[in-house]
CSV table of C-alpha atoms in Angstrom, one decimal:
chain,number,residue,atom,x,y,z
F,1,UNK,CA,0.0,0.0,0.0
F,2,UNK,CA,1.2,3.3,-1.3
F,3,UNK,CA,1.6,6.3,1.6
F,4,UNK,CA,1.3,10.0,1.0
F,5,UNK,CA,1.8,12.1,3.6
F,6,UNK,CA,1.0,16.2,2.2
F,7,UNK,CA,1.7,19.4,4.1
F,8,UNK,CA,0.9,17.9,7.2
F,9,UNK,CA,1.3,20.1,10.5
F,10,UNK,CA,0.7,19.7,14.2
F,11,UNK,CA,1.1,21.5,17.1
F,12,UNK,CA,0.6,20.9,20.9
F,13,UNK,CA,-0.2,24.6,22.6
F,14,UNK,CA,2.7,27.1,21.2
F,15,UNK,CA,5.0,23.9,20.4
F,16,UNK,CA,4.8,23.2,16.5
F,17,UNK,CA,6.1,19.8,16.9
F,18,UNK,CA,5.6,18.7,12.7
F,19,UNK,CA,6.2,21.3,10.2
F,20,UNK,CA,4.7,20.9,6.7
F,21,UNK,CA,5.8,17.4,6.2
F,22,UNK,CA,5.6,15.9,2.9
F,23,UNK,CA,6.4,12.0,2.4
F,24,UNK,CA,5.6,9.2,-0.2
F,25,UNK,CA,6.5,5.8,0.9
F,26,UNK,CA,5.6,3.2,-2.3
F,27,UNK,CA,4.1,-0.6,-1.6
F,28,UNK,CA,6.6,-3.0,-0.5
F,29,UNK,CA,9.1,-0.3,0.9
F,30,UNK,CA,11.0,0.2,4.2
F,31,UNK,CA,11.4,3.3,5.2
F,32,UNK,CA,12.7,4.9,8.3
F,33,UNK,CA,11.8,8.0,10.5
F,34,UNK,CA,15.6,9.1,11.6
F,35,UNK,CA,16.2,11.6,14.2
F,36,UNK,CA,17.1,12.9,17.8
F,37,UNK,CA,14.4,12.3,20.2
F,38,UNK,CA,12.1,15.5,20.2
F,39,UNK,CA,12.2,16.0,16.7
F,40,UNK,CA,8.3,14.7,15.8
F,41,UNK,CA,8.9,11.1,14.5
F,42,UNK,CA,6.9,8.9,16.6
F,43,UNK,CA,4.6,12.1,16.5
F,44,UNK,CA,4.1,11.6,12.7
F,45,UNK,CA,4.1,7.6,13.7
F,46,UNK,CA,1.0,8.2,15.8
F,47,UNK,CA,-1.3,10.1,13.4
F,48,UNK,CA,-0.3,7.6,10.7
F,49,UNK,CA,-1.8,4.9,12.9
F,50,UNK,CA,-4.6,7.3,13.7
F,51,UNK,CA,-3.8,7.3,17.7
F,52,UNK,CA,-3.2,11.3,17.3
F,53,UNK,CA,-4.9,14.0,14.5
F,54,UNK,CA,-2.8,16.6,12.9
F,55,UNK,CA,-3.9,19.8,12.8
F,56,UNK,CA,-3.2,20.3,8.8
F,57,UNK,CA,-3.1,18.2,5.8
F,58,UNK,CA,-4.0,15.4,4.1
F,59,UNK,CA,-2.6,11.4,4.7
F,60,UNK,CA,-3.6,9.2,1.4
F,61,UNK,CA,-3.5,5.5,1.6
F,62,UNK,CA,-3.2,4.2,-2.0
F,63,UNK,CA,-6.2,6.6,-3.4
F,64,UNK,CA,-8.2,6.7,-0.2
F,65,UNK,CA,-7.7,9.9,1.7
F,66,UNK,CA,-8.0,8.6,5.9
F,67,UNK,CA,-7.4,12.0,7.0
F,68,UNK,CA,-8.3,15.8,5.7
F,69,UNK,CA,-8.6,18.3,8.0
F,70,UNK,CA,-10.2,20.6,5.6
F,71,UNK,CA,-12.7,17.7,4.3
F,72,UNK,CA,-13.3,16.6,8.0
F,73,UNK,CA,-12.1,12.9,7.1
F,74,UNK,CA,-10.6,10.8,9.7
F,75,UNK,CA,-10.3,7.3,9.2
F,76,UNK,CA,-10.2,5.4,12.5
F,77,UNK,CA,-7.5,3.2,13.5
F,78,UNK,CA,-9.3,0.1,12.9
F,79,UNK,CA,-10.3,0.8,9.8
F,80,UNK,CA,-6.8,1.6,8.5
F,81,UNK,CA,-5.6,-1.9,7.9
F,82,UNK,CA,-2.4,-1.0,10.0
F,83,UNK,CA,-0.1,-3.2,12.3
F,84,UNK,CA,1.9,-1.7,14.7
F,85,UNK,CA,5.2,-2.6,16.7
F,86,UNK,CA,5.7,-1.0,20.0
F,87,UNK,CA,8.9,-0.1,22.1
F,88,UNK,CA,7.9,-2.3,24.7
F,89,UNK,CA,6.8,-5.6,23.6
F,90,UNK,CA,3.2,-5.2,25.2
F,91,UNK,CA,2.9,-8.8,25.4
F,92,UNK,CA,0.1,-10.0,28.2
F,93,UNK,CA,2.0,-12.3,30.5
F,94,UNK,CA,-1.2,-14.4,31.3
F,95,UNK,CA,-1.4,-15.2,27.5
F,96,UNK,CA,0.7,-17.7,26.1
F,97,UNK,CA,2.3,-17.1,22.2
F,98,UNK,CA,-0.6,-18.9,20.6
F,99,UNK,CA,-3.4,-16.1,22.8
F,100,UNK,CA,-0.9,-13.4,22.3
F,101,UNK,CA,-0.6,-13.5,18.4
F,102,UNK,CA,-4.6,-14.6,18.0
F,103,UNK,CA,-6.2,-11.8,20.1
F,104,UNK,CA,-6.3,-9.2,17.3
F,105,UNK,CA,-8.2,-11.7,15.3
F,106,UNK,CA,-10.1,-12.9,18.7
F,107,UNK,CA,-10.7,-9.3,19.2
F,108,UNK,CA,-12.7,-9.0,15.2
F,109,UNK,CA,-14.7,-11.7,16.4
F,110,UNK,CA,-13.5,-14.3,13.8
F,111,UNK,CA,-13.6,-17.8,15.3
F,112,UNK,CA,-12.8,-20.0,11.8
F,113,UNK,CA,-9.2,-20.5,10.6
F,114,UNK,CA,-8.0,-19.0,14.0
F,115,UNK,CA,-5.4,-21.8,14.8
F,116,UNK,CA,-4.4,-22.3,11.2
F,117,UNK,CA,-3.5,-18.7,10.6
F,118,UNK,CA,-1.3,-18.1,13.8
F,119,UNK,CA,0.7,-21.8,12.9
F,120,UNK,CA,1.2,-20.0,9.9
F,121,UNK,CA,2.8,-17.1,11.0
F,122,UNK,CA,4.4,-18.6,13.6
F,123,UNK,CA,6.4,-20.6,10.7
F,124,UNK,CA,7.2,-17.2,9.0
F,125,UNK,CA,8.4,-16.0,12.5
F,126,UNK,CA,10.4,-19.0,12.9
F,127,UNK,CA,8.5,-19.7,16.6
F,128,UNK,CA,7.1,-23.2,15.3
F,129,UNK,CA,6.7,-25.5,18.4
F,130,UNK,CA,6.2,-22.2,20.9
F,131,UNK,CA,2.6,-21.7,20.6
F,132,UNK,CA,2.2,-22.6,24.5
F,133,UNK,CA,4.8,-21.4,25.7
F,134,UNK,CA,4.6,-18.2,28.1
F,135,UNK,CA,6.2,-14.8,27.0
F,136,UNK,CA,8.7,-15.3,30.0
F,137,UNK,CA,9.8,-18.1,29.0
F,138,UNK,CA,11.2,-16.6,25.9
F,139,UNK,CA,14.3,-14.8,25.1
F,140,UNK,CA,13.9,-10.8,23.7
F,141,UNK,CA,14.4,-11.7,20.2
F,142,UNK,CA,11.5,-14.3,20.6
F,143,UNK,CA,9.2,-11.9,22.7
F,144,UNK,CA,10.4,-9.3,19.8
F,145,UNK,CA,9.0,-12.1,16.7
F,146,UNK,CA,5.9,-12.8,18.5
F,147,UNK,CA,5.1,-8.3,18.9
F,148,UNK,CA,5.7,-8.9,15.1
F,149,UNK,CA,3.7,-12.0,14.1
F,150,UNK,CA,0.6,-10.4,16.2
F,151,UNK,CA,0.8,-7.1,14.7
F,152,UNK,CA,0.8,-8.8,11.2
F,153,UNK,CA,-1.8,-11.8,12.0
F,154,UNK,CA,-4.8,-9.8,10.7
F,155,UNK,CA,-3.1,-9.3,7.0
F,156,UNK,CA,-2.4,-5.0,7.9
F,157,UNK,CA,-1.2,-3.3,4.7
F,158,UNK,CA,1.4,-1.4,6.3
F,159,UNK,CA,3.6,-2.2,9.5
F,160,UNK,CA,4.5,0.5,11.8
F,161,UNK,CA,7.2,0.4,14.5
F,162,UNK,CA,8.0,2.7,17.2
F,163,UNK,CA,11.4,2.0,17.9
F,164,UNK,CA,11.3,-2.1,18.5
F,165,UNK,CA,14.4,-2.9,19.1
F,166,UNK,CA,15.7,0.1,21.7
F,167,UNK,CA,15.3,-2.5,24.8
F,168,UNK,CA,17.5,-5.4,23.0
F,169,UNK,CA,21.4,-5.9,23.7
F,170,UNK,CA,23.5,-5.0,21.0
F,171,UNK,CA,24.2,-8.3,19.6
F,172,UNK,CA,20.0,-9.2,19.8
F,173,UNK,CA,19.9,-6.0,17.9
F,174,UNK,CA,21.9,-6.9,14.9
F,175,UNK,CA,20.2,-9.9,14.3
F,176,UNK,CA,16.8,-8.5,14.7
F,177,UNK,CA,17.4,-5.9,12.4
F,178,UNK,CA,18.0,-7.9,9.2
F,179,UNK,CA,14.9,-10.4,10.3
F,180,UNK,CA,12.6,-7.7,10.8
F,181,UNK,CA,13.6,-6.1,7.1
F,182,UNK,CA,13.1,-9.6,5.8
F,183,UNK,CA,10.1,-10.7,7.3
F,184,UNK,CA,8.3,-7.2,6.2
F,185,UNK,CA,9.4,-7.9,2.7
F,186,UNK,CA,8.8,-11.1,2.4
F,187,UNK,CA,5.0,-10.8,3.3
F,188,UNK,CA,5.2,-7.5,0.9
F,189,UNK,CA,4.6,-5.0,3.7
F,190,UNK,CA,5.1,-1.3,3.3
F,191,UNK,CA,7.0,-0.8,7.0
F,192,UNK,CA,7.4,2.5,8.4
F,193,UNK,CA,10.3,2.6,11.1
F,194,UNK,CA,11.2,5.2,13.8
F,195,UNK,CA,14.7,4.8,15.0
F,196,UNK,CA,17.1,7.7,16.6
F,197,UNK,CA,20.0,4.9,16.1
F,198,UNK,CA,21.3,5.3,12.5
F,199,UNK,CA,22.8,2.1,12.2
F,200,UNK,CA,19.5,0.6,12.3
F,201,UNK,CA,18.3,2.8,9.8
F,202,UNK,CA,21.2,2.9,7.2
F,203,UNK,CA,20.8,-1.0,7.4
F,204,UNK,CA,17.3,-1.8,7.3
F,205,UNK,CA,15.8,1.2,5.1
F,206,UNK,CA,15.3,1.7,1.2
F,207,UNK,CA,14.7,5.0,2.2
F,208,UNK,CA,15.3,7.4,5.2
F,209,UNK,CA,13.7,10.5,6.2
F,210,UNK,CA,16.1,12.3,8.4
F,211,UNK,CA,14.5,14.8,10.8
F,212,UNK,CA,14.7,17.3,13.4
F,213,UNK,CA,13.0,20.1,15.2
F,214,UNK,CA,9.2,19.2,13.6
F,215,UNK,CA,10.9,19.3,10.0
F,216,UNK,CA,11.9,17.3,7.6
F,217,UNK,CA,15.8,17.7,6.6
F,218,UNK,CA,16.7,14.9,4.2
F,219,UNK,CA,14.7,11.9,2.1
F,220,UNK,CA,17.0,9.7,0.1
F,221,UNK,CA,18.4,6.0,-0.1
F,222,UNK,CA,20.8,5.1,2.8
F,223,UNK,CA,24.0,5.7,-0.4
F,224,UNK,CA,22.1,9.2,-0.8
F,225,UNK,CA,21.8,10.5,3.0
F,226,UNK,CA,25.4,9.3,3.5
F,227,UNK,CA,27.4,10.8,0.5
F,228,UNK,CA,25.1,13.6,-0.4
F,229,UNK,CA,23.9,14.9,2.7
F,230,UNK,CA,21.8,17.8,2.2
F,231,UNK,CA,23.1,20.0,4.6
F,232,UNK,CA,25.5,19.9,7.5
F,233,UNK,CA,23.1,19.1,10.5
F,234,UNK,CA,22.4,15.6,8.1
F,235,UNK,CA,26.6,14.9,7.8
F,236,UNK,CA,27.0,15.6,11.4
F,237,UNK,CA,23.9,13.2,12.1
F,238,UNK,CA,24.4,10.4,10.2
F,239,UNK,CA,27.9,8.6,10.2
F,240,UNK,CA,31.3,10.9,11.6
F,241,UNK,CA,32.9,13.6,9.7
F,242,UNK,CA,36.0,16.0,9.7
F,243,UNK,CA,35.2,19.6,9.6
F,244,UNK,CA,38.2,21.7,7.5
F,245,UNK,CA,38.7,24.9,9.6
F,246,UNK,CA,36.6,26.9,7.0
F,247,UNK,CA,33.3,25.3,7.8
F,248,UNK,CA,32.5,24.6,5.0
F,249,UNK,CA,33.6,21.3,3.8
F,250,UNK,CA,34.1,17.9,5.4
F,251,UNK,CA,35.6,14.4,4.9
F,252,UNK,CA,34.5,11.2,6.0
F,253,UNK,CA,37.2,9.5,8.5
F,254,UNK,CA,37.1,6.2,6.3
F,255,UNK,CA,37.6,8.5,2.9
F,256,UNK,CA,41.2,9.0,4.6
F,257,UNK,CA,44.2,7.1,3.4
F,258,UNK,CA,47.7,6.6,5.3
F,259,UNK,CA,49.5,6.1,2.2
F,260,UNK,CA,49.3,7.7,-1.5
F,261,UNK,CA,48.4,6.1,-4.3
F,262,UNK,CA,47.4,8.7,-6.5
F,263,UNK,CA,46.6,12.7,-7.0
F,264,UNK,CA,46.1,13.3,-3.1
F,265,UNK,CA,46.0,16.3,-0.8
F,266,UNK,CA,48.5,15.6,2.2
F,267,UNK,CA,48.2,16.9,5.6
F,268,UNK,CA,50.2,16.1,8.8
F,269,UNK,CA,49.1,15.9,12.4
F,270,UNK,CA,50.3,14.3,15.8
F,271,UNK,CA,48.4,11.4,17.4
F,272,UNK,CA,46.0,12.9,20.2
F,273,UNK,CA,44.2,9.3,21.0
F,274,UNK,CA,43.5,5.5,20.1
F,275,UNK,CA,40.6,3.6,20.9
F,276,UNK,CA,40.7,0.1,20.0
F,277,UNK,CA,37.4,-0.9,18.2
F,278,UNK,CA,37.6,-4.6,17.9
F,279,UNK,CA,38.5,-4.8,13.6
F,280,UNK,CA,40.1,-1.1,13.5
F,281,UNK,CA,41.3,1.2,15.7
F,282,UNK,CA,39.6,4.9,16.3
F,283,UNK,CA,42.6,7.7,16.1
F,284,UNK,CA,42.2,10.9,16.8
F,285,UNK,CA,44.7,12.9,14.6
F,286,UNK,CA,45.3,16.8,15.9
F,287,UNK,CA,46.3,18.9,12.4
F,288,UNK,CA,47.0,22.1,13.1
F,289,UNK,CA,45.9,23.9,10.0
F,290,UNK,CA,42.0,22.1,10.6
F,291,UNK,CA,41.9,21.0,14.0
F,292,UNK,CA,41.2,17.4,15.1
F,293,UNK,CA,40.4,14.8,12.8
F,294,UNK,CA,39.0,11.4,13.0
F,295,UNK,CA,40.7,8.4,11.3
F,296,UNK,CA,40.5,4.8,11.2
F,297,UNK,CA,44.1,2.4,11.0
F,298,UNK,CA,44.6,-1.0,11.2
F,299,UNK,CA,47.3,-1.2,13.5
F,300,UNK,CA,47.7,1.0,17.2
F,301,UNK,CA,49.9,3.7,16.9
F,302,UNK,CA,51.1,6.0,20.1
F,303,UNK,CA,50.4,9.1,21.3
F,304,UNK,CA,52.6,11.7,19.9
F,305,UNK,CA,53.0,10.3,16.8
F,306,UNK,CA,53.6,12.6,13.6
F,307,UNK,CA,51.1,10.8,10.9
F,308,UNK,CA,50.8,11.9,7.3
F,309,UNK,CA,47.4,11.6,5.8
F,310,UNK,CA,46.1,11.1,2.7
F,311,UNK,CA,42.4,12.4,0.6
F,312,UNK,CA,41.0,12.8,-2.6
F,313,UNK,CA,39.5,16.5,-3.6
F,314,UNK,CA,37.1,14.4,-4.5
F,315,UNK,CA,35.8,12.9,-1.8
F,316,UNK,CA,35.1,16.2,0.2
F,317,UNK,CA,32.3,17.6,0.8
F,318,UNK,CA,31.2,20.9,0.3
F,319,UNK,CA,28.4,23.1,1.3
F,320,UNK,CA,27.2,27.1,0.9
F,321,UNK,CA,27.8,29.3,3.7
């Protein structure tokens, strides 16, 4: 299901937390919401799911308008053929996985097909043999699949999530991401994704909207948002950069080389830090033309070294004043 989202505002007293926001997501895509807390994504994630009205625009599922203000239409969140994921699992502990998954369709009144349906989707989840268990007896990534299989049971068009993975370890989180992309394409969802993490979006998404303040700042592919970025809030937001004293240009640390092998600018520095990161180690190079630099090397060097470093005009990146 295609999603439009046009000139769409909101505020809450004097606070204009959503400012003219204008989004199309197309069937089958994964998009994510990126941006610091405060800055109106889960906002724009509630009145998509109909849990909060804006106070302009007009939402368009596929041709059906579910919300104009100045046509008085609001759809009602049952009615939107939506599933959402929340932050918190919000599974009922006295429910075991099979109850848990079949209440939304419990809760339409369908009684035929019940138990077939939720074997199915338990088989998509990867749960098979868990239908009795209870929610405690699973691990997060399981409570995380069953959140998922019940907000999908009733065949929703699009999948919201509200940050799903924020209470996860960062291993569970890894894995989670790439099964939750999956599953949503494999049972042709459109999925709409709030995250402030930006690993989780540059992985999961085929496209981000980067925002902050109540406005949108940046919609592209993950490639897009991190070698065009629009503007410098976006570069300083997504991924690390090096600022040139001028302030108006910048270089990724892994678009620096410590050797030449080609038509490079050269600029020298002295070793102000090392962090070991597991495959590379973090330096922190101080140039004194520009400032301090981030770099990444494949060996530990010491403090006080004198390092020469490498970089392609190319590769910079420039804005306007």
């Amino acid at each position: 299901m295609n999603v439009k989202i046009v000139n769409l505002n909101k505020w809450y007293g004097d606070v204009h937390a959503l400012k003219n926001i204008n989004i199309t997501v197309k069937t089958g895509m994964f998009t994510s919401l990126l941006g610091p807390s405060g800055c109106g994504k889960t906002t724009l994630l509630k009145i998509l799911a109909g849990l909060e009205s804006p106070d302009q625009g007009e939402i368009y599922f596929d041709d059906q308008c579910i919300f104009s203000k100045e046509r008085n239409i609001n759809v009602p969140p049952q009615k939107r053929q939506i599933g959402m994921v929340f932050q918190e699992f919000a599974l009922w502990p006295h429910m075991n996985v099979f109850e848990n998954i079949a209440f939304p369709l419990k809760a339409k009144k369908m009684h035929d097909g019940i138990e077939k349906r939720v074997e199915a989707i338990l088989k998509n989840v990867r749960l098979e043999g868990m239908s009795k268990r209870s929610p405690d007896q699973l691990s997060g990534g399981q409570q995380q699949r069953v959140a998922f299989a019940r907000a999908v049971i009733a065949n929703p068009k699009i999948v919201l999530f509200d940050e799903p993975l924020s209470a996860l370890d960062a291993v569970l989180r890894d894995e989670m991401r790439f099964e939750i992309s999956q599953m949503v394409k494999q049972m042709e969802l459109t999925g709409i994704y709030v995250t402030h993490d930006q690993m989780e979006a540059m992985s999961m998404s085929d496209q981000i909207v980067v925002m902050n303040k109540g406005k949108i700042l940046q919609v592209g592919t993950p490639e897009e948002i991190y070698n065009r970025p629009a503007n410098k809030m976006v570069l300083d937001f997504v991924g690390k950069s090096n600022w040139f004293r001028c302030g108006t240009k910048a270089i990724r640390p892994e678009k620096i080389d410590l050797y030449p092998t080609g038509p490079y600018k050269k600029v020298s520095g002295v070793v102000q830090s090392v962090a070991y990161l597991g495959e590379k180690y973090e330096v922190t190079v101080h140039i004194e033309a520009e400032g301090d630099w981030l770099i990444y090397h494949n060996r530990r060097v010491q403090l006080g070294d004198q390092m020469d470093l490498y970089f392609k005009h190319s590769e910079v990146i420039h804005f306007s004043d």
